[in-house]
Backbone as a printed PyTorch tensor [residue, N CA C, xyz], in Angstrom:
tensor([[[ -3.9640,  14.3770, -19.8830],
         [ -4.9630,  13.4210, -19.4650],
         [ -4.9720,  13.3530, -17.9330]],

        [[ -6.1250,  13.4690, -17.3540],
         [ -6.2510,  13.3610, -15.9030],
         [ -6.2150,  11.8980, -15.4980]],

        [[ -5.5840,  11.6330, -14.3660],
         [ -5.4770,  10.2660, -13.8510],
         [ -6.7790,   9.8250, -13.1940]],

        [[ -7.5320,  10.7790, -12.6720],
         [ -8.7760,  10.4050, -12.0000],
         [ -9.9600,  10.6590, -12.9210]],

        [[-10.9100,   9.7130, -12.9130],
         [-12.1190,   9.8330, -13.7330],
         [-13.3660,  10.0100, -12.8770]],

        [[-13.2620,   9.6650, -11.6110],
         [-14.3670,   9.6840, -10.6540],
         [-15.3980,   8.5850, -10.9270]],

        [[-15.1400,   7.7680, -11.9650],
         [-16.0660,   6.6910, -12.3160],
         [-16.1460,   5.6040, -11.2650]],

        [[-15.1090,   5.4440, -10.4800],
         [-15.0950,   4.3910,  -9.4700],
         [-15.4290,   4.8620,  -8.0740]],

        [[-15.8630,   6.0990,  -7.9500],
         [-16.1160,   6.6630,  -6.6220],
         [-17.2220,   5.9460,  -5.8520]],

        [[-18.0720,   5.2150,  -6.5430],
         [-19.1760,   4.5180,  -5.8730],
         [-18.9450,   3.0150,  -5.8180]],

        [[-17.6860,   2.5840,  -6.0460],
         [-17.3570,   1.1820,  -5.8430],
         [-17.4610,   0.2850,  -7.0520]],

        [[-17.5610,   0.8700,  -8.2370],
         [-17.5800,   0.0400,  -9.4430],
         [-16.4280,   0.4750, -10.3580]],

        [[-16.1160,  -0.3900, -11.3050],
         [-15.0540,  -0.0920, -12.2560],
         [-15.4440,  -0.6290, -13.6240]],

        [[-14.7850,  -0.1430, -14.6420],
         [-15.0950,  -0.5700, -16.0100],
         [-14.1860,  -1.6950, -16.4510]],

        [[-14.7930,  -2.6770, -17.1050],
         [-14.0260,  -3.7140, -17.7830],
         [-13.6790,  -3.2060, -19.1790]],

        [[-12.8720,  -3.9640, -19.8930],
         [-12.5870,  -3.6150, -21.2830],
         [-13.9160,  -3.5690, -22.0330]],

        [[-14.1720,  -2.5120, -22.7440],
         [-15.4300,  -2.3430, -23.4620],
         [-16.4460,  -1.4910, -22.7220]],

        [[-16.1530,  -1.1210, -21.4670],
         [-17.0030,  -0.1900, -20.7400],
         [-18.0090,  -0.7970, -19.7980]],

        [[-18.2210,  -2.1100, -19.8160],
         [-19.1650,  -2.7520, -18.9070],
         [-18.6650,  -2.5930, -17.4790]],

        [[-19.5560,  -2.1640, -16.5560],
         [-19.1560,  -1.8750, -15.1800],
         [-19.5130,  -3.0270, -14.2490]],

        [[-18.5900,  -3.2720, -13.2980],
         [-18.8040,  -4.2870, -12.2700],
         [-18.3030,  -3.7290, -10.9400]],

        [[-18.6980,  -4.3810,  -9.8650],
         [-18.2240,  -3.9950,  -8.5360],
         [-16.7180,  -4.2190,  -8.4520]],

        [[-16.0540,  -3.3550,  -7.6970],
         [-14.6110,  -3.5100,  -7.5020],
         [-14.2750,  -4.7670,  -6.6980]],

        [[-15.2900,  -5.4060,  -6.1100],
         [-15.0670,  -6.6540,  -5.3810],
         [-15.3600,  -7.8840,  -6.2400]],

        [[-15.7400,  -7.6970,  -7.4920],
         [-16.0460,  -8.8110,  -8.3980],
         [-14.8170,  -9.7070,  -8.5300]],

        [[-15.0290, -11.0060,  -8.6410],
         [-13.9130, -11.9470,  -8.7240],
         [-13.0140, -11.6560,  -9.9300]],

        [[-13.5710, -11.1170, -10.9870],
         [-12.7580, -10.7520, -12.1560],
         [-11.7310,  -9.6750, -11.7650]],

        [[-12.1770,  -8.6970, -10.9660],
         [-11.2830,  -7.6250, -10.5220],
         [-10.2590,  -8.1910,  -9.5380]],

        [[-10.7030,  -9.0880,  -8.6580],
         [ -9.7740,  -9.7490,  -7.7340],
         [ -8.6810, -10.4880,  -8.5020]],

        [[ -9.0710, -11.1590,  -9.5760],
         [ -8.1040, -11.9490, -10.3470],
         [ -7.0590, -11.0540, -11.0180]],

        [[ -7.5160, -10.0660, -11.7950],
         [ -6.4920,  -9.2610, -12.4720],
         [ -5.8560,  -8.2390, -11.5460]],

        [[ -6.5270,  -7.9000, -10.4430],
         [ -5.9020,  -7.0350,  -9.4380],
         [ -4.7530,  -7.7400,  -8.7350]],

        [[ -4.8960,  -9.0260,  -8.5020],
         [ -3.8090,  -9.7890,  -7.8910],
         [ -2.6440,  -9.9230,  -8.8650]],

        [[ -2.9340, -10.0370, -10.1530],
         [ -1.8530, -10.0250, -11.1520],
         [ -1.1300,  -8.6830, -11.1400]],

        [[ -1.8670,  -7.6000, -10.9510],
         [ -1.2610,  -6.2760, -10.8700],
         [ -0.3310,  -6.1940,  -9.6600]],

        [[ -0.7770,  -6.7530,  -8.5280],
         [  0.0620,  -6.7870,  -7.3300],
         [  1.3390,  -7.5840,  -7.5940]],

        [[  1.2020,  -8.7320,  -8.2490],
         [  2.3760,  -9.5380,  -8.5960],
         [  3.3180,  -8.7440,  -9.4930]],

        [[  2.7580,  -8.0420, -10.4580],
         [  3.5720,  -7.2490, -11.3810],
         [  4.3620,  -6.1760, -10.6390]],

        [[  3.7420,  -5.5470,  -9.6560],
         [  4.4320,  -4.5210,  -8.8660],
         [  5.5630,  -5.1490,  -8.0440]],

        [[  5.3110,  -6.3160,  -7.4680],
         [  6.3600,  -7.0130,  -6.7120],
         [  7.5180,  -7.4060,  -7.6370]],

        [[  7.2030,  -7.8450,  -8.8460],
         [  8.2530,  -8.1690,  -9.8190],
         [  9.0600,  -6.9240, -10.1720]],

        [[  8.3820,  -5.7830, -10.2740],
         [  9.0880,  -4.5270, -10.5380],
         [ 10.0860,  -4.2060,  -9.4430]],

        [[  9.6990,  -4.4570,  -8.1990],
         [ 10.6140,  -4.2410,  -7.0800],
         [ 11.7930,  -5.2150,  -7.1580]],

        [[ 11.5180,  -6.4660,  -7.4750],
         [ 12.5880,  -7.4520,  -7.6120],
         [ 13.5630,  -7.0390,  -8.7120]],

        [[ 13.0500,  -6.5980,  -9.8380],
         [ 13.9010,  -6.1410, -10.9360],
         [ 14.7820,  -4.9820, -10.4730]],

        [[ 14.2120,  -4.0740,  -9.6920],
         [ 14.9680,  -2.9120,  -9.2130],
         [ 16.1290,  -3.3250,  -8.3020]],

        [[ 16.0040,  -4.4620,  -7.6390],
         [ 17.0500,  -4.9340,  -6.7370],
         [ 18.1570,  -5.7260,  -7.4450]],

        [[ 17.8790,  -6.1700,  -8.6550],
         [ 18.8240,  -7.0290,  -9.3720],
         [ 19.6530,  -6.2230, -10.3700]],

        [[ 20.9040,  -6.6480, -10.5950],
         [ 21.6670,  -6.0170, -11.6730],
         [ 21.0540,  -6.4230, -13.0180]],

        [[ 21.1660,  -5.5690, -14.0060],
         [ 20.6340,  -5.8790, -15.3330],
         [ 21.2990,  -7.1500, -15.8540]],

        [[ 20.4600,  -8.0730, -16.3100],
         [ 20.9600,  -9.3710, -16.7600],
         [ 19.8860, -10.0570, -17.5920]],

        [[ 20.1830, -11.2900, -18.0080],
         [ 19.1690, -12.1020, -18.6880],
         [ 17.9630, -12.3170, -17.7710]],

        [[ 18.2150, -12.4160, -16.4690],
         [ 17.1200, -12.6170, -15.5170],
         [ 16.1930, -11.4110, -15.4910]],

        [[ 16.7500, -10.2110, -15.4490],
         [ 15.8770,  -9.0280, -15.4190],
         [ 15.1210,  -8.8830, -16.7390]],

        [[ 15.7620,  -9.2510, -17.8490],
         [ 15.0550,  -9.2150, -19.1350],
         [ 13.8880, -10.1960, -19.1320]],

        [[ 14.1080, -11.3820, -18.5710],
         [ 13.0400, -12.3800, -18.4940],
         [ 11.9240, -11.8800, -17.5870]],

        [[ 12.2830, -11.2890, -16.4540],
         [ 11.2570, -10.7690, -15.5450],
         [ 10.4490,  -9.6540, -16.1980]],

        [[ 11.0880,  -8.8090, -16.9840],
         [ 10.3460,  -7.7630, -17.7000],
         [  9.4270,  -8.3790, -18.7520]],

        [[  9.8800,  -9.4350, -19.4010],
         [  9.0220, -10.1510, -20.3610],
         [  7.7890, -10.6980, -19.6290]],

        [[  8.0190, -11.2700, -18.4570],
         [  6.9150, -11.7910, -17.6460],
         [  5.9520, -10.6640, -17.2790]],

        [[  6.4810,  -9.4900, -16.9470],
         [  5.6010,  -8.3600, -16.6270],
         [  4.6820,  -8.0440, -17.8070]],

        [[  5.2230,  -8.0540, -19.0140],
         [  4.3870,  -7.8180, -20.2010],
         [  3.3180,  -8.9010, -20.3310]],

        [[  3.7020, -10.1550, -20.0750],
         [  2.7360, -11.2450, -20.1610],
         [  1.6250, -11.0790, -19.1170]],

        [[  1.9810, -10.6080, -17.9360],
         [  0.9620, -10.4060, -16.9040],
         [ -0.0410,  -9.3320, -17.3190]],

        [[  0.4370,  -8.2960, -18.0170],
         [ -0.5050,  -7.2930, -18.5360],
         [ -1.4150,  -7.9100, -19.5950]],

        [[ -0.8530,  -8.7590, -20.4480],
         [ -1.6590,  -9.4390, -21.4670],
         [ -2.7230, -10.3090, -20.8130]],

        [[ -2.3260, -11.0640, -19.7980],
         [ -3.2760, -11.9150, -19.0890],
         [ -4.3300, -11.0520, -18.3930]],

        [[ -3.9030,  -9.9620, -17.7640],
         [ -4.8400,  -9.0560, -17.1070],
         [ -5.8630,  -8.5030, -18.0800]],

        [[ -5.4130,  -8.1550, -19.2790],
         [ -6.3320,  -7.6570, -20.3180],
         [ -7.3520,  -8.7280, -20.6860]],

        [[ -6.8870,  -9.9590, -20.8020],
         [ -7.8070, -11.0600, -21.0980],
         [ -8.8390, -11.2210, -19.9910]],

        [[ -8.3810, -11.1660, -18.7370],
         [ -9.2970, -11.3460, -17.6190],
         [-10.2340, -10.1560, -17.4460]],

        [[ -9.8340,  -8.9870, -17.9160],
         [-10.6550,  -7.7700, -17.8020],
         [-11.6700,  -7.6530, -18.9310]],

        [[-11.6970,  -8.6370, -19.8010],
         [-12.6190,  -8.6090, -20.9390],
         [-13.7150,  -9.6340, -20.7330]],

        [[-14.9310,  -9.1570, -20.5520],
         [-16.0920, -10.0380, -20.4260],
         [-16.6330, -10.2770, -21.8280]],

        [[-16.3160, -11.4390, -22.3840],
         [-16.6960, -11.7200, -23.7700],
         [-18.2040, -11.8050, -23.9650]],

        [[-18.9560, -12.0360, -22.8990],
         [-20.4200, -12.0740, -23.0380],
         [-20.9840, -10.6650, -23.2020]],

        [[-20.2360,  -9.6460, -22.8080],
         [-20.6830,  -8.2560, -22.8870],
         [-19.9240,  -7.4490, -23.9320]],

        [[-18.8960,  -8.0180, -24.5350],
         [-17.9660,  -7.2470, -25.3430],
         [-17.5630,  -8.0290, -26.5870]],

        [[-17.7280,  -7.4290, -27.7250],
         [-17.3400,  -8.0760, -28.9710],
         [-15.9600,  -7.6130, -29.4400]],

        [[-15.3030,  -6.7580, -28.6490],
         [-13.9770,  -6.2800, -29.0290],
         [-12.9710,  -7.4230, -28.9980]],

        [[-12.0460,  -7.4560, -29.9490],
         [-11.0200,  -8.4990, -29.8980],
         [-10.0530,  -8.2460, -28.7350]],

        [[ -9.5630,  -9.3210, -28.1540],
         [ -8.5850,  -9.2190, -27.0710],
         [ -7.2100,  -9.0940, -27.7050]],

        [[ -6.4520,  -8.1080, -27.2380],
         [ -5.1000,  -7.9140, -27.7450],
         [ -4.1450,  -8.8280, -27.0040]],

        [[ -3.4650,  -9.6960, -27.7330],
         [ -2.4750, -10.5760, -27.1280],
         [ -3.1110, -11.7920, -26.4890]],

        [[ -2.3240, -12.8220, -26.3970],
         [ -2.7940, -14.0470, -25.7790],
         [ -1.6080, -14.8050, -25.2110]],

        [[ -1.9200, -15.7370, -24.3610],
         [ -0.8990, -16.6260, -23.8420],
         [ -0.8120, -17.8030, -24.8060]],

        [[  0.3980, -18.1830, -25.1530],
         [  0.5850, -19.2820, -26.0880],
         [  1.3720, -20.4110, -25.4180]],

        [[  1.3360, -21.5680, -26.0300],
         [  2.1340, -22.6940, -25.5460],
         [  3.6220, -22.3320, -25.5680]],

        [[  4.0050, -21.4820, -26.5070],
         [  5.4050, -21.0390, -26.5980],
         [  5.8180, -20.2900, -25.3260]],

        [[  4.9200, -19.4980, -24.7670],
         [  5.2250, -18.7530, -23.5420],
         [  5.3660, -19.6940, -22.3400]],

        [[  4.5200, -20.7090, -22.2720],
         [  4.6340, -21.7010, -21.2010],
         [  5.9580, -22.4470, -21.3470]],

        [[  6.2960, -22.8180, -22.5760],
         [  7.5550, -23.5320, -22.8430],
         [  8.7650, -22.6610, -22.4900]],

        [[  8.6690, -21.3610, -22.7040],
         [  9.7720, -20.4600, -22.3560],
         [ 10.0290, -20.4930, -20.8490]],

        [[  8.9670, -20.4690, -20.0610],
         [  9.1380, -20.5680, -18.6070],
         [  9.7990, -21.8960, -18.2330]],

        [[  9.3660, -22.9770, -18.8510],
         [  9.9480, -24.2900, -18.5570],
         [ 11.4270, -24.3290, -18.9230]],

        [[ 11.7750, -23.7370, -20.0500],
         [ 13.1800, -23.6870, -20.4760],
         [ 14.0160, -22.9050, -19.4600]],

        [[ 13.4910, -21.7820, -18.9880],
         [ 14.2060, -20.9620, -18.0120],
         [ 14.3370, -21.6850, -16.6680]],

        [[ 13.2970, -22.4140, -16.2780],
         [ 13.3590, -23.2000, -15.0380],
         [ 14.4780, -24.2310, -15.1490]],

        [[ 14.4870, -24.9690, -16.2610],
         [ 15.5090, -25.9990, -16.4590],
         [ 16.9080, -25.4020, -16.4470]],

        [[ 17.0610, -24.2540, -17.0710],
         [ 18.3690, -23.5890, -17.1170],
         [ 18.8140, -23.1640, -15.7120]],

        [[ 17.8940, -22.5990, -14.9350],
         [ 18.2480, -22.1410, -13.5880],
         [ 18.5430, -23.2970, -12.6430]],

        [[ 17.9070, -24.4500, -12.8740],
         [ 18.1060, -25.5850, -11.9770],
         [ 19.4910, -26.2180, -12.1240]],

        [[ 20.1480, -25.9520, -13.2450],
         [ 21.4830, -26.4920, -13.4470],
         [ 22.4080, -25.9760, -12.3520]],

        [[ 23.0050, -26.9010, -11.6260],
         [ 23.9470, -26.5150, -10.5800],
         [ 23.3280, -26.2280,  -9.2270]],

        [[ 21.9990, -26.2480,  -9.1320],
         [ 21.3670, -26.0560,  -7.8250],
         [ 21.5100, -27.3330,  -7.0030]],

        [[ 21.6470, -27.1950,  -5.6830],
         [ 21.6780, -28.3900,  -4.8510],
         [ 20.3550, -29.1560,  -4.9770]],

        [[ 20.4170, -30.4690,  -4.8880],
         [ 19.2110, -31.2760,  -4.9300],
         [ 18.3200, -30.8990,  -3.7550]],

        [[ 17.0490, -30.7270,  -4.0430],
         [ 16.1030, -30.3620,  -2.9920],
         [ 15.6560, -31.6310,  -2.2830]],

        [[ 15.9200, -31.7240,  -0.9850],
         [ 15.5920, -32.9140,  -0.2020],
         [ 14.5420, -32.6330,   0.8690]],

        [[ 14.1250, -31.3910,   0.9930],
         [ 13.1470, -31.0030,   2.0130],
         [ 12.4510, -29.7290,   1.5630]],

        [[ 11.3750, -29.3750,   2.2650],
         [ 10.7520, -28.0840,   2.0180],
         [ 11.7340, -26.9900,   2.4080]],

        [[ 11.7400, -25.9180,   1.6320],
         [ 12.6610, -24.8120,   1.8700],
         [ 11.8760, -23.6510,   2.4710]],

        [[ 12.3940, -23.1120,   3.5710],
         [ 11.7550, -21.9500,   4.1830],
         [ 11.9730, -20.7290,   3.2920]],

        [[ 10.9300, -19.9520,   3.0420],
         [ 11.1130, -18.7320,   2.2440],
         [ 12.0810, -17.7830,   2.9480]],

        [[ 12.9660, -17.1970,   2.1890],
         [ 13.9170, -16.2500,   2.7560],
         [ 15.2510, -16.3230,   2.0640]],

        [[ 16.2820, -16.0220,   2.8150],
         [ 17.6260, -15.9780,   2.2630],
         [ 18.0250, -14.5350,   2.0350]],

        [[ 18.7750, -14.2850,   0.9710],
         [ 19.1360, -12.9050,   0.6500],
         [ 17.8670, -12.1370,   0.2630]],

        [[ 17.9390, -10.8170,   0.3030],
         [ 16.7100, -10.0260,   0.0900],
         [ 16.0860, -10.2750,  -1.2760]],

        [[ 16.8950, -10.5000,  -2.2960],
         [ 16.3490, -10.7510,  -3.6350],
         [ 15.5910, -12.0820,  -3.6670]],

        [[ 16.1760, -13.1040,  -3.0590],
         [ 15.5160, -14.4190,  -3.0180],
         [ 14.2420, -14.3590,  -2.1770]],

        [[ 14.3020, -13.6500,  -1.0630],
         [ 13.1200, -13.5100,  -0.2070],
         [ 11.9890, -12.8340,  -0.9850]],

        [[ 12.3170, -11.8230,  -1.7690],
         [ 11.3010, -11.1460,  -2.5690],
         [ 10.7750, -12.0560,  -3.6800]],

        [[ 11.6240, -12.8780,  -4.2510],
         [ 11.1530, -13.8490,  -5.2490],
         [ 10.1320, -14.8000,  -4.6130]],

        [[ 10.3480, -15.1680,  -3.3430],
         [  9.3700, -15.9980,  -2.6310],
         [  8.0630, -15.2390,  -2.4320]],

        [[  8.1280, -13.9470,  -2.1150],
         [  6.9040, -13.1400,  -1.9950],
         [  6.1680, -13.1380,  -3.3410]],

        [[  6.9060, -12.9350,  -4.4160],
         [  6.2990, -12.9620,  -5.7540],
         [  5.6210, -14.3050,  -6.0140]],

        [[  6.2850, -15.3870,  -5.6140],
         [  5.7310, -16.7280,  -5.8060],
         [  4.3990, -16.8830,  -5.0670]],

        [[  4.3260, -16.3900,  -3.8350],
         [  3.0870, -16.5570,  -3.0760],
         [  1.9680, -15.6820,  -3.6290]],

        [[  2.3040, -14.5040,  -4.1150],
         [  1.2850, -13.6570,  -4.7610],
         [  0.8190, -14.3250,  -6.0520]],

        [[  1.7380, -14.9460,  -6.7650],
         [  1.3910, -15.6720,  -7.9880],
         [  0.4190, -16.8080,  -7.6780]],

        [[  0.6680, -17.5490,  -6.6020],
         [ -0.2410, -18.6420,  -6.2120],
         [ -1.6280, -18.0930,  -5.8530]],

        [[ -1.6630, -16.9290,  -5.1970],
         [ -2.9650, -16.3220,  -4.8720],
         [ -3.6850, -15.9150,  -6.1510]],

        [[ -2.9400, -15.3570,  -7.0990],
         [ -3.5400, -14.9870,  -8.3920],
         [ -4.1160, -16.2340,  -9.0650]],

        [[ -3.3730, -17.3150,  -8.9960],
         [ -3.8490, -18.5690,  -9.5820],
         [ -5.1690, -19.0000,  -8.9430]],

        [[ -5.2560, -18.9110,  -7.6140],
         [ -6.5050, -19.2840,  -6.9330],
         [ -7.6560, -18.3750,  -7.3640]],

        [[ -7.3870, -17.0840,  -7.5150],
         [ -8.4380, -16.1420,  -7.9380],
         [ -8.8990, -16.4560,  -9.3650]],

        [[ -7.9500, -16.7960, -10.2300],
         [ -8.3030, -17.1230, -11.6160],
         [ -9.1220, -18.4100, -11.6480]],

        [[ -8.7510, -19.3980, -10.8490],
         [ -9.5270, -20.6470, -10.7840],
         [-10.9460, -20.3550, -10.3170]],

        [[-11.0910, -19.4800,  -9.3210],
         [-12.4310, -19.0960,  -8.8670],
         [-13.2020, -18.4300,  -9.9990]],

        [[-12.5320, -17.5960, -10.7810],
         [-13.1820, -16.9390, -11.9250],
         [-13.6640, -17.9670, -12.9430]],

        [[-12.9130, -19.0680, -13.1150],
         [-13.3250, -20.0920, -14.0930],
         [-14.6300, -20.7700, -13.6980]],

        [[-15.0150, -20.6530, -12.4280],
         [-16.3230, -21.1800, -12.0100],
         [-17.4620, -20.3580, -12.6010]],

        [[-17.1780, -19.1030, -12.9970],
         [-18.2150, -18.2040, -13.5130],
         [-18.1360, -17.9850, -15.0210]],

        [[-16.9110, -17.9180, -15.5490],
         [-16.7350, -17.6040, -16.9740],
         [-15.6320, -18.4820, -17.5590]],

        [[-15.6310, -18.5760, -18.8710],
         [-14.5780, -19.3250, -19.5530],
         [-13.2780, -18.5200, -19.5050]],

        [[-12.2050, -19.1800, -19.1190],
         [-10.8750, -18.5860, -19.1020],
         [ -9.9690, -19.4980, -19.9140]],

        [[ -9.1620, -18.9150, -20.7660],
         [ -8.2230, -19.6840, -21.5830],
         [ -7.3940, -20.5900, -20.6750]],

        [[ -7.4160, -21.9080, -20.8900],
         [ -6.6550, -22.8270, -20.0340],
         [ -5.1530, -22.5490, -20.0440]],

        [[ -4.6430, -21.9390, -21.1010],
         [ -3.2180, -21.6120, -21.1440],
         [ -2.8590, -20.5390, -20.1160]],

        [[ -3.8330, -19.7190, -19.7380],
         [ -3.5790, -18.7280, -18.6890],
         [ -3.2580, -19.4450, -17.3760]],

        [[ -4.0520, -20.4520, -17.0400],
         [ -3.7920, -21.2040, -15.8120],
         [ -2.4630, -21.9510, -15.8910]],

        [[ -2.1590, -22.5310, -17.0380],
         [ -0.8690, -23.2160, -17.1940],
         [  0.2750, -22.2430, -16.9990]],

        [[  0.1640, -21.0660, -17.6040],
         [  1.2300, -20.0690, -17.5110],
         [  1.4350, -19.6280, -16.0610]],

        [[  0.3540, -19.3210, -15.3670],
         [  0.4610, -18.8480, -13.9890],
         [  1.0010, -19.9540, -13.0760]],

        [[  0.5840, -21.1830, -13.3000],
         [  1.1050, -22.3010, -12.5170],
         [  2.6110, -22.4600, -12.7540]],

        [[  3.0110, -22.3990, -14.0030],
         [  4.4360, -22.5290, -14.3260],
         [  5.2290, -21.3310, -13.8040]],

        [[  4.6060, -20.1500, -13.8120],
         [  5.2840, -18.9570, -13.3170],
         [  5.6170, -19.0980, -11.8330]],

        [[  4.7210, -19.6740, -11.0530],
         [  5.0410, -19.8520,  -9.6320],
         [  6.2130, -20.8170,  -9.4630]],

        [[  6.2760, -21.8410, -10.3200],
         [  7.4380, -22.7440, -10.2900],
         [  8.7150, -21.9900, -10.6520]],

        [[  8.6240, -21.1510, -11.6680],
         [  9.7690, -20.3390, -12.0910],
         [ 10.2600, -19.4630, -10.9340]],

        [[  9.3300, -18.8320, -10.2420],
         [  9.7090, -17.9340,  -9.1460],
         [ 10.3330, -18.6950,  -7.9810]],

        [[  9.8790, -19.9180,  -7.7350],
         [ 10.4920, -20.7440,  -6.6940],
         [ 11.9380, -21.0690,  -7.0600]],

        [[ 12.1370, -21.5330,  -8.2810],
         [ 13.4960, -21.8780,  -8.7150],
         [ 14.3640, -20.6260,  -8.7740]],

        [[ 13.7850, -19.5020,  -9.1760],
         [ 14.5380, -18.2430,  -9.1840],
         [ 15.0180, -17.9050,  -7.7750]],

        [[ 14.1640, -18.0940,  -6.7800],
         [ 14.5810, -17.7950,  -5.4020],
         [ 15.7630, -18.6790,  -5.0010]],

        [[ 15.7250, -19.9300,  -5.3950],
         [ 16.8360, -20.8330,  -5.0830],
         [ 18.1140, -20.3860,  -5.8010]],

        [[ 17.9780, -19.9990,  -7.0620],
         [ 19.1350, -19.5520,  -7.8440],
         [ 19.7120, -18.2670,  -7.2510]],

        [[ 18.8450, -17.3480,  -6.8470],
         [ 19.3230, -16.0900,  -6.2680],
         [ 20.0650, -16.3370,  -4.9580]],

        [[ 19.5610, -17.2500,  -4.1430],
         [ 20.2730, -17.5860,  -2.9020],
         [ 21.6370, -18.1860,  -3.2110]],

        [[ 21.7030, -19.0520,  -4.2020],
         [ 22.9880, -19.6390,  -4.5810],
         [ 23.9430, -18.5510,  -5.0550]],

        [[ 23.4430, -17.6400,  -5.8970],
         [ 24.2760, -16.5470,  -6.4130],
         [ 24.7750, -15.6350,  -5.2960]],

        [[ 23.9750, -15.4970,  -4.2270],
         [ 24.3470, -14.6490,  -3.0890],
         [ 25.1490, -15.4210,  -2.0390]],

        [[ 25.4540, -16.6890,  -2.3180],
         [ 26.1480, -17.5530,  -1.3530],
         [ 25.3940, -17.6500,  -0.0270]],

        [[ 24.0670, -17.6850,  -0.1290],
         [ 23.2130, -17.7970,   1.0520],
         [ 22.6700, -19.2180,   1.1320]],

        [[ 22.8870, -19.8690,   2.2480],
         [ 22.4140, -21.2370,   2.4450],
         [ 20.9080, -21.2390,   2.6700]],

        [[ 20.2270, -22.1080,   1.9330],
         [ 18.7830, -22.2530,   2.1170],
         [ 18.5090, -22.9270,   3.4530]],

        [[ 17.4440, -22.4860,   4.1040],
         [ 17.0330, -23.1070,   5.3590],
         [ 15.9230, -24.1040,   5.0570]],

        [[ 16.0940, -25.3080,   5.5640],
         [ 15.1320, -26.3710,   5.2890],
         [ 14.2030, -26.5550,   6.4770]],

        [[ 12.9560, -26.8490,   6.1560],
         [ 11.9790, -27.1910,   7.1880],
         [ 12.3910, -28.5250,   7.7730]],

        [[ 12.4070, -28.6240,   9.0590],
         [ 12.9340, -29.7970,   9.7340],
         [ 11.8780, -30.8820,   9.9850]],

        [[ 10.7060, -30.7130,   9.4440],
         [  9.6150, -31.6790,   9.6620],
         [  9.2340, -32.3100,   8.3250]],

        [[  8.1670, -33.0590,   8.3490],
         [  7.6520, -33.6990,   7.1470],
         [  6.1300, -33.6820,   7.2010]],

        [[  5.5100, -33.6770,   6.0390],
         [  4.0400, -33.7150,   5.9720],
         [  3.5180, -35.1500,   5.9080]],

        [[  4.3880, -36.1230,   6.0700],
         [  3.9630, -37.5220,   5.9340],
         [  3.2900, -38.0150,   7.1670]]])
């Protein structure tokens, strides 16, 4: 199978079902940003020793592909069923993992500057890409219906990545740097 199709040479791409849109369409921006997040998560996994955390991150990567498939399907143009969905169980899994990671973390008393050990710094990069994906998905909801559980999952995922960065810094014995100001 050839990797190139030449179908996108003029600036359009196919959604699930073959309907073509501009590569700048908000739908492409939304699932393209999820793809970027997935690649950053892959890099984070490569930096970490195999553990429950890497297994969870790989599970999240699969969920991001599922969400991307949902966002790449224009239901007004396509009667094909969407494979996979985000469930309340998946949102609850993220919450359970957040709660587990928070055990033993120092109480957060200020904004934390992104950084620390390289793994934690990359988790912060993942978090910010996740927030951008969330903004793109919200913009998409202005045009088409998007499963509300997708937004819940992505919102919770950014929380997970923040707590993961804190946990990774603790595991690396790296002191978090706090912002010395206040937004009040």
